[in-house]
Coordinates of C-alpha atoms and ligand atoms in Angstrom, one line a residue:
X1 CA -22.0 6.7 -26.5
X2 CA -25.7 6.7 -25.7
X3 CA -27.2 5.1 -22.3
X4 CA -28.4 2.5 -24.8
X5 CA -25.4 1.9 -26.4
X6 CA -23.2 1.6 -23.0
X7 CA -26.0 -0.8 -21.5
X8 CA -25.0 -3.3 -24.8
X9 CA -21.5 -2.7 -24.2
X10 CA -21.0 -2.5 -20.6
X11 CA -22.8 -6.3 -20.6
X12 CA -20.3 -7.6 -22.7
X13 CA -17.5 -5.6 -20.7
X14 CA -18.5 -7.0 -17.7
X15 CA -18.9 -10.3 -19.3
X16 CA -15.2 -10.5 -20.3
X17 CA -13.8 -9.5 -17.1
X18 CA -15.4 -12.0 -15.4
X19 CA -14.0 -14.5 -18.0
X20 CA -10.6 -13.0 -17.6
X21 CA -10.3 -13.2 -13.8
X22 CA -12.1 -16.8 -13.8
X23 CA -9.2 -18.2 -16.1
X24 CA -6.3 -15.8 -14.3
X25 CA -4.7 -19.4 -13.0
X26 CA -4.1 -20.3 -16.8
X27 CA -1.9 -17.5 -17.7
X28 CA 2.0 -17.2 -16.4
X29 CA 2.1 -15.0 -13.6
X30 CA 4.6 -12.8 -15.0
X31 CA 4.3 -11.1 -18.4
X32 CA 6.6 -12.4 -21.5
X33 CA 6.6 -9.0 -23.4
X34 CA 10.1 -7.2 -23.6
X35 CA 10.4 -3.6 -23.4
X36 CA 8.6 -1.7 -25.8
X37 CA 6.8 -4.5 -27.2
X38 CA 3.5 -3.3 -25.9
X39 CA 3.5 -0.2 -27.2
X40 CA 4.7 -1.0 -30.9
X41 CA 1.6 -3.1 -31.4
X42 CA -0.2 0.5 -30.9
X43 CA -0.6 2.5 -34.4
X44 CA 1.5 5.8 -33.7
X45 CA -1.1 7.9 -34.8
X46 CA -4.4 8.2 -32.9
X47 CA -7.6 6.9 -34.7
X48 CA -9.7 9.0 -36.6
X49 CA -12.4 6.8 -37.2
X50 CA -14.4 5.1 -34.0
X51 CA -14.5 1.5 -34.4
X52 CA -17.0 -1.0 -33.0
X53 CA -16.9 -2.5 -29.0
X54 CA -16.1 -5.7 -30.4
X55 CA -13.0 -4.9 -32.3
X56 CA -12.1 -2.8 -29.5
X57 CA -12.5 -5.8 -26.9
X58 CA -10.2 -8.3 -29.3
X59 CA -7.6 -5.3 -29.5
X60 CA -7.5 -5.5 -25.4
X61 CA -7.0 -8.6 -25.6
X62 CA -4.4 -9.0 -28.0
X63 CA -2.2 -6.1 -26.9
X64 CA -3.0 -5.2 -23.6
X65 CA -3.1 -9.0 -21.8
X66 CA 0.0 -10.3 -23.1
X67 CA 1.7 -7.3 -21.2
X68 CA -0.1 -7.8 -17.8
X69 CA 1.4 -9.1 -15.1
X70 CA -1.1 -11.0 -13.4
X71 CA -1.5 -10.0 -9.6
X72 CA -4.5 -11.9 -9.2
X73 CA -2.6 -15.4 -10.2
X74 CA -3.0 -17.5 -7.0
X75 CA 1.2 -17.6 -8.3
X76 CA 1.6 -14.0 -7.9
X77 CA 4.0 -13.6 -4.5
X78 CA 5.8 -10.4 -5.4
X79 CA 6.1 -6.8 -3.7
X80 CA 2.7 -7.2 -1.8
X81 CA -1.2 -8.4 -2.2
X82 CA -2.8 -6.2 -4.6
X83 CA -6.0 -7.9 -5.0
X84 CA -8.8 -6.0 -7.1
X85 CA -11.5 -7.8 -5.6
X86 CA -15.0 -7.8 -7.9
X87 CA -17.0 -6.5 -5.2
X88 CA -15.1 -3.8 -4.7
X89 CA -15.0 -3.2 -8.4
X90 CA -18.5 -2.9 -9.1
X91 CA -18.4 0.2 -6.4
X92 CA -15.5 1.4 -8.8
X93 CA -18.1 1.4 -11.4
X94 CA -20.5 2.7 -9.6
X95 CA -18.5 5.5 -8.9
X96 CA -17.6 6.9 -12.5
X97 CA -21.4 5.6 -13.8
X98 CA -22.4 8.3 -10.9
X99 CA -20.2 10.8 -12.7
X100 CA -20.1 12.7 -9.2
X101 CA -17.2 15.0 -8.6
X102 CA -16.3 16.1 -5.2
X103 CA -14.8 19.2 -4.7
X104 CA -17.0 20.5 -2.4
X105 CA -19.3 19.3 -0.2
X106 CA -22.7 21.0 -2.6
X107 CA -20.8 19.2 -5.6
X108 CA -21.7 16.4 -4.1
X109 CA -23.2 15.7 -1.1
X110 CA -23.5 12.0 -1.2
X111 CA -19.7 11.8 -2.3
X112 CA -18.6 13.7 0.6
X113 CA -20.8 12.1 3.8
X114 CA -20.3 8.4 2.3
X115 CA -16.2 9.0 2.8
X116 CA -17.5 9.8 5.9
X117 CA -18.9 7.2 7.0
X118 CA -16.8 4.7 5.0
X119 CA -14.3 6.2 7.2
X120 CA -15.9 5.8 10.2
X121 CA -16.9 2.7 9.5
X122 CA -13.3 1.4 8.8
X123 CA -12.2 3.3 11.9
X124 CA -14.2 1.2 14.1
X125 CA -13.2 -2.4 12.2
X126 CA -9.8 -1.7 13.0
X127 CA -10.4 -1.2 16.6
X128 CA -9.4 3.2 16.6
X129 CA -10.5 5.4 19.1
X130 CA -13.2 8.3 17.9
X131 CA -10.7 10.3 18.1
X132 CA -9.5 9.7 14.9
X133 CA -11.6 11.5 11.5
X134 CA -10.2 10.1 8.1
X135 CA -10.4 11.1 4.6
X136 CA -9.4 8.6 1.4
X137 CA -6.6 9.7 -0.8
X138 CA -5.0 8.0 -3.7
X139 CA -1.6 6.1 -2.1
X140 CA 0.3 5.5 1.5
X141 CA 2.6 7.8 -0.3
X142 CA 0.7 11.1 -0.6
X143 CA -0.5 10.0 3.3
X144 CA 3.3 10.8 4.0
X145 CA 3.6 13.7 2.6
X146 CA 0.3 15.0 4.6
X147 CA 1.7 14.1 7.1
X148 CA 5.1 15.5 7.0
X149 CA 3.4 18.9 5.8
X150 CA 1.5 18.9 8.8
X151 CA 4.3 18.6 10.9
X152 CA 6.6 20.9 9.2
X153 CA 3.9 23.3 9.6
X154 CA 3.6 22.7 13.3
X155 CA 6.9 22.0 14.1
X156 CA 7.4 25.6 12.2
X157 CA 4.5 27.3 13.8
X158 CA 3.1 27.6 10.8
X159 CA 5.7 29.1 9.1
X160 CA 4.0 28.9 5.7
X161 CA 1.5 31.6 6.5
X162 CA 4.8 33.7 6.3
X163 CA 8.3 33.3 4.8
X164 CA 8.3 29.4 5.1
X165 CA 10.8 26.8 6.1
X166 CA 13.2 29.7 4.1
X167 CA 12.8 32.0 7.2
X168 CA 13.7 29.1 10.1
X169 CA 16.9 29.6 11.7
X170 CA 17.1 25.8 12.8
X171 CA 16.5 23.3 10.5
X172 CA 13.7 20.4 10.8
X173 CA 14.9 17.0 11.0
X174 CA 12.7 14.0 10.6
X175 CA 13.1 10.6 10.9
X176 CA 12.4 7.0 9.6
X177 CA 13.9 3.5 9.8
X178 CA 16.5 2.3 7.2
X179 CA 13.4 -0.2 5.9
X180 CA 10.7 2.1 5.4
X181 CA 9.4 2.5 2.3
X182 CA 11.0 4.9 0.2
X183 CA 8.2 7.0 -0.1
X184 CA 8.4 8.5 3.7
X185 CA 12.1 9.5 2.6
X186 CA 10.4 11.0 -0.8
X187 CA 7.6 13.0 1.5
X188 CA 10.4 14.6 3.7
X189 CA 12.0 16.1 0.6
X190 CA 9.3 16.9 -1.0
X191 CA 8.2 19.0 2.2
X192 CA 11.1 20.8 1.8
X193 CA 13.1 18.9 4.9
X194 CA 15.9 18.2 3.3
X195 CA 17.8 14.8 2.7
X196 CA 20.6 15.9 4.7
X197 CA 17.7 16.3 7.3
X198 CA 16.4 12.9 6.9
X199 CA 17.9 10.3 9.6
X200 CA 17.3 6.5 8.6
X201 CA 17.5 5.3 12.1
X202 CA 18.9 2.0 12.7
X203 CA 17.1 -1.2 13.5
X204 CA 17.2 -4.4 16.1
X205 CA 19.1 -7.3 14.6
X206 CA 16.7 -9.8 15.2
X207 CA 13.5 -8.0 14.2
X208 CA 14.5 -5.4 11.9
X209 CA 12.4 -3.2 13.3
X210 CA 13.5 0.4 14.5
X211 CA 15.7 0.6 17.1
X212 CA 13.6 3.3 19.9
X213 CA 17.4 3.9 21.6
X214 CA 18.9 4.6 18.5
X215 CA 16.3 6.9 17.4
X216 CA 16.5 9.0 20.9
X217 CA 20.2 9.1 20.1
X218 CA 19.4 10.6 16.7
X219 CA 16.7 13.3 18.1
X220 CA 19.7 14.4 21.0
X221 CA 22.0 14.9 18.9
X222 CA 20.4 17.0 16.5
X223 CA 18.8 19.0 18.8
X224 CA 22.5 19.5 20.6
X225 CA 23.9 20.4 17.0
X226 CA 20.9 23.6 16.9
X227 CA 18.4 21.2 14.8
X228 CA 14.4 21.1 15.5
X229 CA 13.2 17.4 15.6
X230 CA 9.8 17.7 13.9
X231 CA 8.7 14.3 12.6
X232 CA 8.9 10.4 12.8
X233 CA 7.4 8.0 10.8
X234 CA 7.2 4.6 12.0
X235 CA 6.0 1.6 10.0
X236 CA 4.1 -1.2 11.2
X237 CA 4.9 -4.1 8.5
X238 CA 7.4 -2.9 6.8
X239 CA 7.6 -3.4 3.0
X240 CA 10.8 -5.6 2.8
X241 CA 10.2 -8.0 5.5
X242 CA 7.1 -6.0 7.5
X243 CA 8.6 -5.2 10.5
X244 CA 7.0 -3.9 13.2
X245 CA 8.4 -0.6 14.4
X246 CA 7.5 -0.3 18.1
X247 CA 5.1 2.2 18.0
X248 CA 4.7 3.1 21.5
X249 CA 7.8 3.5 22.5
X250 CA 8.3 5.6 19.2
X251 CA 5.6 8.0 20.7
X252 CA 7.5 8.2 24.5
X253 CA 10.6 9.3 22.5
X254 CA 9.1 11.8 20.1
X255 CA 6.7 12.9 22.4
X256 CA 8.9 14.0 25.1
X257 CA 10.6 16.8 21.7
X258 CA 7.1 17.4 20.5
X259 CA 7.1 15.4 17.6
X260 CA 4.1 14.8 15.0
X261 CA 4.6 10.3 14.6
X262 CA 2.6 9.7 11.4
X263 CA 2.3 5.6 11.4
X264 CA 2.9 3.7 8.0
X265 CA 1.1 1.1 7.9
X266 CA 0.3 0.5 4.2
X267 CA 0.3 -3.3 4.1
X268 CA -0.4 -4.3 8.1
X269 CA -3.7 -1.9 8.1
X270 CA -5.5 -5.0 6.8
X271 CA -4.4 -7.1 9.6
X272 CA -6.0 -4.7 12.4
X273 CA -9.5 -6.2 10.8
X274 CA -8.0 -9.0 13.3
X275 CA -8.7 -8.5 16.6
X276 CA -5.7 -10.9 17.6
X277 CA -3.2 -8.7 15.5
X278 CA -4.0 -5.5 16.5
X279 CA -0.9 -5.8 19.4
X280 CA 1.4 -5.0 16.5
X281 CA 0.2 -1.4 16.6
X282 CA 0.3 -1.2 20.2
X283 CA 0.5 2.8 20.9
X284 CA -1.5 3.6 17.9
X285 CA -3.6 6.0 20.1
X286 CA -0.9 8.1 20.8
X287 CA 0.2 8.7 17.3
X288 CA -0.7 12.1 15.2
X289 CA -1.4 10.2 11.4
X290 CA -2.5 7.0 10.2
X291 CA -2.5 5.6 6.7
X292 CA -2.9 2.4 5.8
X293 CA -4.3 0.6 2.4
X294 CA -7.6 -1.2 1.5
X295 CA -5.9 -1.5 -1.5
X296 CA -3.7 -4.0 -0.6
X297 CA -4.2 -7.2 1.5
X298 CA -7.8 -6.4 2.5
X299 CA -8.3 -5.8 -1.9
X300 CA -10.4 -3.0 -2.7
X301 CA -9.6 -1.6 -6.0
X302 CA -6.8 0.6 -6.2
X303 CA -6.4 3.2 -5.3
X304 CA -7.9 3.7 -1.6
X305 CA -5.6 5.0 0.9
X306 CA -7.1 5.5 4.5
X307 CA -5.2 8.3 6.4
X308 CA -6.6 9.2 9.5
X309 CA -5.6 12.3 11.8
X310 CA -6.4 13.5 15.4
X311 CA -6.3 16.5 14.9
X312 CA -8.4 17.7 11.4
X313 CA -8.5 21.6 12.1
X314 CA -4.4 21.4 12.0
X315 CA -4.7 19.4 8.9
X316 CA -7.3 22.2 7.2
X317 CA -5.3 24.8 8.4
X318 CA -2.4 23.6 6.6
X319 CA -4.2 22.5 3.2
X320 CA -7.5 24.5 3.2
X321 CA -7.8 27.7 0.2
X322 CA -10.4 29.4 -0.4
X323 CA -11.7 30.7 -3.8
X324 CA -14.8 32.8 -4.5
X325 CA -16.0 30.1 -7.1
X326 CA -16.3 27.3 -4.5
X327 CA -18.0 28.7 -1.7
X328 CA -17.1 27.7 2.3
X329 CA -20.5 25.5 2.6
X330 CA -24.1 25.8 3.5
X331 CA -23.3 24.9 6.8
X332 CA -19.8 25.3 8.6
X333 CA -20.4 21.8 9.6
X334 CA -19.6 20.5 6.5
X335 CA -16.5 18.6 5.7
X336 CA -14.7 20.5 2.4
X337 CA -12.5 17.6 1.5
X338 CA -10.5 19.5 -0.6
X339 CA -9.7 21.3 2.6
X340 CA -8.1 17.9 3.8
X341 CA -5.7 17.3 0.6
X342 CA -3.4 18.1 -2.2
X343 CA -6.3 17.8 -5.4
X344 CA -9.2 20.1 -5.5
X345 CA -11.4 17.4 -7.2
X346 CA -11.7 14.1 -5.9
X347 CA -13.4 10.4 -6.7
X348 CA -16.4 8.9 -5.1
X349 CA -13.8 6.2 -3.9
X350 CA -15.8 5.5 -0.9
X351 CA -18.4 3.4 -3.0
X352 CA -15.5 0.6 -3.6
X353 CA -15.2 0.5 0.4
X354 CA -19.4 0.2 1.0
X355 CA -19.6 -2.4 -2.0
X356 CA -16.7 -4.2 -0.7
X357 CA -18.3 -4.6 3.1
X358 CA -21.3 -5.1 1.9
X359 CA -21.1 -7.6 -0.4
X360 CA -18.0 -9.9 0.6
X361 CA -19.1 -9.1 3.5
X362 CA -16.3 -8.8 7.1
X363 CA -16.5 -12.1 8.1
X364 CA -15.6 -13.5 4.9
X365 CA -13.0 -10.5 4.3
X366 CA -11.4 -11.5 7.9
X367 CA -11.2 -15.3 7.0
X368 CA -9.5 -14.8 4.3
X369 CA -6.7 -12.9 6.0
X370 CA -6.6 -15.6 8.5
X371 CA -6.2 -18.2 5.8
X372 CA -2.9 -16.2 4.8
X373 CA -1.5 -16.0 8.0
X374 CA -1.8 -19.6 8.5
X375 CA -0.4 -20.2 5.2
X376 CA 2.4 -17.9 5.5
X377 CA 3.6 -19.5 9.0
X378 CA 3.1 -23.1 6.8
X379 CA 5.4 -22.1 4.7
X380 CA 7.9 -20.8 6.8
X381 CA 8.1 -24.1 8.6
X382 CA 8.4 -25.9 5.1
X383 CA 11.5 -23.7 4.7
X384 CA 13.2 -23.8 8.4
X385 CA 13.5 -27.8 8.2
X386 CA 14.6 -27.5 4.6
X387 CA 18.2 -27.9 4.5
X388 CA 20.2 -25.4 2.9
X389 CA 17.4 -22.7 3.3
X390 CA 16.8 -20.4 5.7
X391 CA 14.1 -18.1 6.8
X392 CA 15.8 -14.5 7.5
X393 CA 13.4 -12.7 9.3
X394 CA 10.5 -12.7 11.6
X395 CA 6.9 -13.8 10.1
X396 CA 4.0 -11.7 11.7
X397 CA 2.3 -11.1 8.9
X398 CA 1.6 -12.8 5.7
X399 CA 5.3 -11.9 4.1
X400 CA 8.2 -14.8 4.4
X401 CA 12.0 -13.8 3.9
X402 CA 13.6 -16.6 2.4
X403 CA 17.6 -17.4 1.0
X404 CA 18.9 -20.4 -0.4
X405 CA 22.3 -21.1 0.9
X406 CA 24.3 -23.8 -0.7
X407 CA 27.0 -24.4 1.0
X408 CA 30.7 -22.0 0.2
X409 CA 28.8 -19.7 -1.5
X410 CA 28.9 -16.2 0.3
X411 CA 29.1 -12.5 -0.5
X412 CA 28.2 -11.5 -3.9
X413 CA 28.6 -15.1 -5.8
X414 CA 24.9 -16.0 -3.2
X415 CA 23.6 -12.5 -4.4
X416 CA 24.4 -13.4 -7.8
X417 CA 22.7 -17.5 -7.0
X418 CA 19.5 -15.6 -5.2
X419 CA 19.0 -13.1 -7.7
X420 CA 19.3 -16.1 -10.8
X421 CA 17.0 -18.7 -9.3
X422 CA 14.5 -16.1 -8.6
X423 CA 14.9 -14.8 -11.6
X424 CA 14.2 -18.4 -12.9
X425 CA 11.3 -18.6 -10.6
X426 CA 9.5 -15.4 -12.6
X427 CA 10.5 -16.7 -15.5
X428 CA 9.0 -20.2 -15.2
X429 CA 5.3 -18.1 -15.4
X430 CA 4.1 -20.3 -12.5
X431 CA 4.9 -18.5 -9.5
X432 CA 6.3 -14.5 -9.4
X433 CA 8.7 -13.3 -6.6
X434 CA 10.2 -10.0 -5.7
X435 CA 13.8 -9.8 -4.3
X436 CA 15.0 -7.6 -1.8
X437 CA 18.1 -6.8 0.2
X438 CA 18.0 -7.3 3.8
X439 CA 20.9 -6.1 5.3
X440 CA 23.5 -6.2 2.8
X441 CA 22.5 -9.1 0.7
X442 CA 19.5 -9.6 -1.4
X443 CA 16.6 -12.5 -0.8
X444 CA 13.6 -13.5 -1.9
X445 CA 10.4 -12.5 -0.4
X446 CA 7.2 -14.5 -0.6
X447 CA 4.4 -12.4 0.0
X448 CA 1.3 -14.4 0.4
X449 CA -2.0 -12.8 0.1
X450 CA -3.9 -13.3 -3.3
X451 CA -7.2 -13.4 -3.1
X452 CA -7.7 -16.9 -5.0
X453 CA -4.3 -18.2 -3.1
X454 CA -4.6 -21.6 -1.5
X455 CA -1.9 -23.4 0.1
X456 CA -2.2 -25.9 -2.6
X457 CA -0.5 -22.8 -4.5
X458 CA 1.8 -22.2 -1.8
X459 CA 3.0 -25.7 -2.4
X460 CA 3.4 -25.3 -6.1
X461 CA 5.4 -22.1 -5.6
X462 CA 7.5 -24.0 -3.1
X463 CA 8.2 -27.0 -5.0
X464 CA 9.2 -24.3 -8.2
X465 CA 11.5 -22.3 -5.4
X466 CA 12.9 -25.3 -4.9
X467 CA 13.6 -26.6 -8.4
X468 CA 14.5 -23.6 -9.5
X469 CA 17.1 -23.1 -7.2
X470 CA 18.6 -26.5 -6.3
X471 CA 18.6 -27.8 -10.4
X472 CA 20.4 -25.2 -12.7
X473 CA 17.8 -22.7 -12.9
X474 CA 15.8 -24.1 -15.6
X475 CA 12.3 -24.4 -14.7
X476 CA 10.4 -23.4 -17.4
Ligands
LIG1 N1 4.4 2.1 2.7 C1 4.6 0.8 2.7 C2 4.9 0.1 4.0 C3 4.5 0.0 1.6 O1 4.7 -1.3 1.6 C4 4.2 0.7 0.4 C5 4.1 -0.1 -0.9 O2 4.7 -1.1 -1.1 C6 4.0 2.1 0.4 C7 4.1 2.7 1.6 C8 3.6 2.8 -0.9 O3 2.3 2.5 -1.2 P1 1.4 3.5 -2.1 O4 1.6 2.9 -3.5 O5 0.0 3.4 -1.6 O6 2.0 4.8 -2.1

């Protein structure tokens, strides 16, 4: 495709996006297709012949849309806000029309300083210390497993420069609350823990967040049984109901065994652009890691992970290689991001961050957030005088835990009644919710936080909740 060519296209592309996400409300939240049904409107062979932009756009739309769910439907409540805002977009676009390619700083220069100061500059809007120095990855996931790395290797004393976690005589334990996500249990395995070195401490009744007594109890008695505490992650907003581990008193107890505490906070991360909110990572100073997600609530393009260390000549020394082909730097005060990270090349994803700030703007970024606050502690009134409903869990964020109980039914005949009128709720197109167990039985979890969400649409999903679960489950 020529420059020429691309400008024509590109128009047109650009064009039907903005068509697309302008008439998002029309379509039903959830996508109709069954299984397969996407990929059996695809010819099994691969073209041989090109065929024009036009064609290519009605193809898109004909068997790609239909199988979308739409997370950009101000009806679109389930697993967490995943807005792809269009500021943040353009920067996306940006990014591959630069065709830049960082693997080392000389690559590209301008790919390597702008995550630098897009990191900064996030850094400072969530209130951190200078002491932190951050680097984008793809996911909160791969933060984790930095993170765990890290500590393995110090925990280890840097037992990969010789035989390895195979030459330990103690084992390393880490340790994470039963409601973390499941990629911190994924990371420790991955790191070569162990699961039977994984502890999934308990939590506080009330809160569901993890329990800092229970978790001391945990490091004692491995160290009595000859084990070597090496890591904790704590999450602040956890992903079923966003709990708020306790972070400083996570960083007394692992502190006083030497612990790395790398701080989850995929989903809350957002909610430090609050000034008021930033209590719910009280501690963070004392932590080793920090990752949380643009990518979510605040709704830059995916993927933009932010994970932030204290200590980045721990981190290198753990990830850095060398190869004669990709030379140490002009300068040894260059940051070699690869040095920092799994992949040797990486995106200019920093763009999507600058484009994001600068042309939503923080003010308007921070309103929003405020608006979904409000509207998530509106709709948790709406359900506590409701009878027959009841909301399960605290609300400091923007995520409600919510159960229909009619009366007598218990045990798994309410699973099987919360599961259906949720279900029903998906189904209906007009709203999309994610259940979830919470303690032993599952719920429903409204997680509020769409860009275009109003609580007009909170009171449409609400009426459908209702309907849905209170009249035979047949909204449609
Ligand atoms: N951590 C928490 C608390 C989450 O809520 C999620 C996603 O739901 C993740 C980690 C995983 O996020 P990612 O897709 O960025 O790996």
């Amino acid at each position: 495709m020529t420059p020429e060519e691309f400008r024509k296209a590109g128009h047109a592309l650009i064009d039907w996006i903005a068509e697309f996400r302008s008439q998002l409300a029309d379509h039903p939240v959830q996508s109709r297709v069954g299984p397969g049904e996407v990929r059996a409107v695809f010819p099994s062979q691969p073209p041989t012949e090109p065929i024009d932009f036009e064609q290519l756009i009605a193809e898109l739309e004909q068997r790609v849309v239909p199988g979308l769910t739409n997370m950009g439907h101000p009806g679109f409540h389930g697993f967490f806000p995943a807005n792809a805002g269009l500021a943040s977009l353009l920067g996306d676009l940006a990014s591959g029309g630069l065709g830049a390619l960082g693997i080392s700083w000389q690559a590209s220069p301008a790919l390597t300083e702008v995550e630098e100061v897009m990191c900064d500059w996030m850094r400072q809007l969530v209130g951190l210390s200078e002491q932190w120095r951050g680097t984008i990855v793809d996911t909160a996931s791969t933060a984790s497993l930095l993170a765990l790395l890290c500590a393995r290797e110090k925990a280890s004393d840097y037992s990969f420069e010789a035989g390895g976690l195979q030459g330990m005589a103690a084992p390393l334990t880490v340790y994470t609350s039963q409601y973390s996500h499941f990629s911190a249990g994924k990371a420790a395995w991955l790191a070569g823990y162990g699961k039977a070195n994984l502890r999934l401490v308990g939590v506080e009744p009330q809160t569901f967040a993890l329990d800092p007594e229970l978790l001391a109890e945990a490091i004692s008695q491995d160290i009595a049984e000859g084990r070597r505490p090496a890591a904790v992650i704590a999450t602040v907003g956890t992903t079923t109901s966003t709990a708020l581990d306790p972070v400083r008193a996570i960083v007394e107890v692992a502190g006083a065994n030497g612990m790395w505490v790398h701080v989850d906070a995929a989903l809350a991360g957002s909610a430090m652009l609050l000034p008021e909110c930033r209590w719910m990572w009280d501690g963070i100073e004392g932590v080793d890691s920090i990752s949380w997600n643009p990518h979510k609530w605040m709704g830059t393009v995916f993927d933009c992970s932010l994970f932030y260390v204290r200590d980045p000549e721990l981190l290198v020394r753990v990830m850095g290689t060398q190869s004669s082909y990709l030379p140490g730097g002009a300068a040894e005060s260059v940051t070699q991001y690869r040095n920092w990270g799994i992949p040797l090349g990486r995106r200019f994803r920093a763009l999507k961050l600058w484009f994001q700030l600068a042309l939503d703007g923080l003010p308007a970024i921070q309103a929003r957030l405020r608006r979904d606050l409000v509207n998530a502690q509106w709709l948790r009134d709406q359900i506590q005088v409701t009878p027959g409903w009841r909301v399960l869990a605290p609300v400091p964020l923007q995520t409600v835990c919510v159960r229909h109980e009619p009366e007598g039914l218990t045990g798994a005949e309410l699973d099987a009644h919360t599961l259906a009128w949720v279900e029903a709720v998906n189904r209906s197109g007009k709203a999309f919710l994610t259940p979830a167990q919470l303690g032993s039985r599952w719920m429903a979890r409204v997680s509020i936080g769409g860009e275009s969400t109003e609580q007009s649409h909170l009171e449409a999903t609400w009426a459908v909740m209702q309907q849905c679960a209170t009249s035979g489950l047949g909204a449609s």
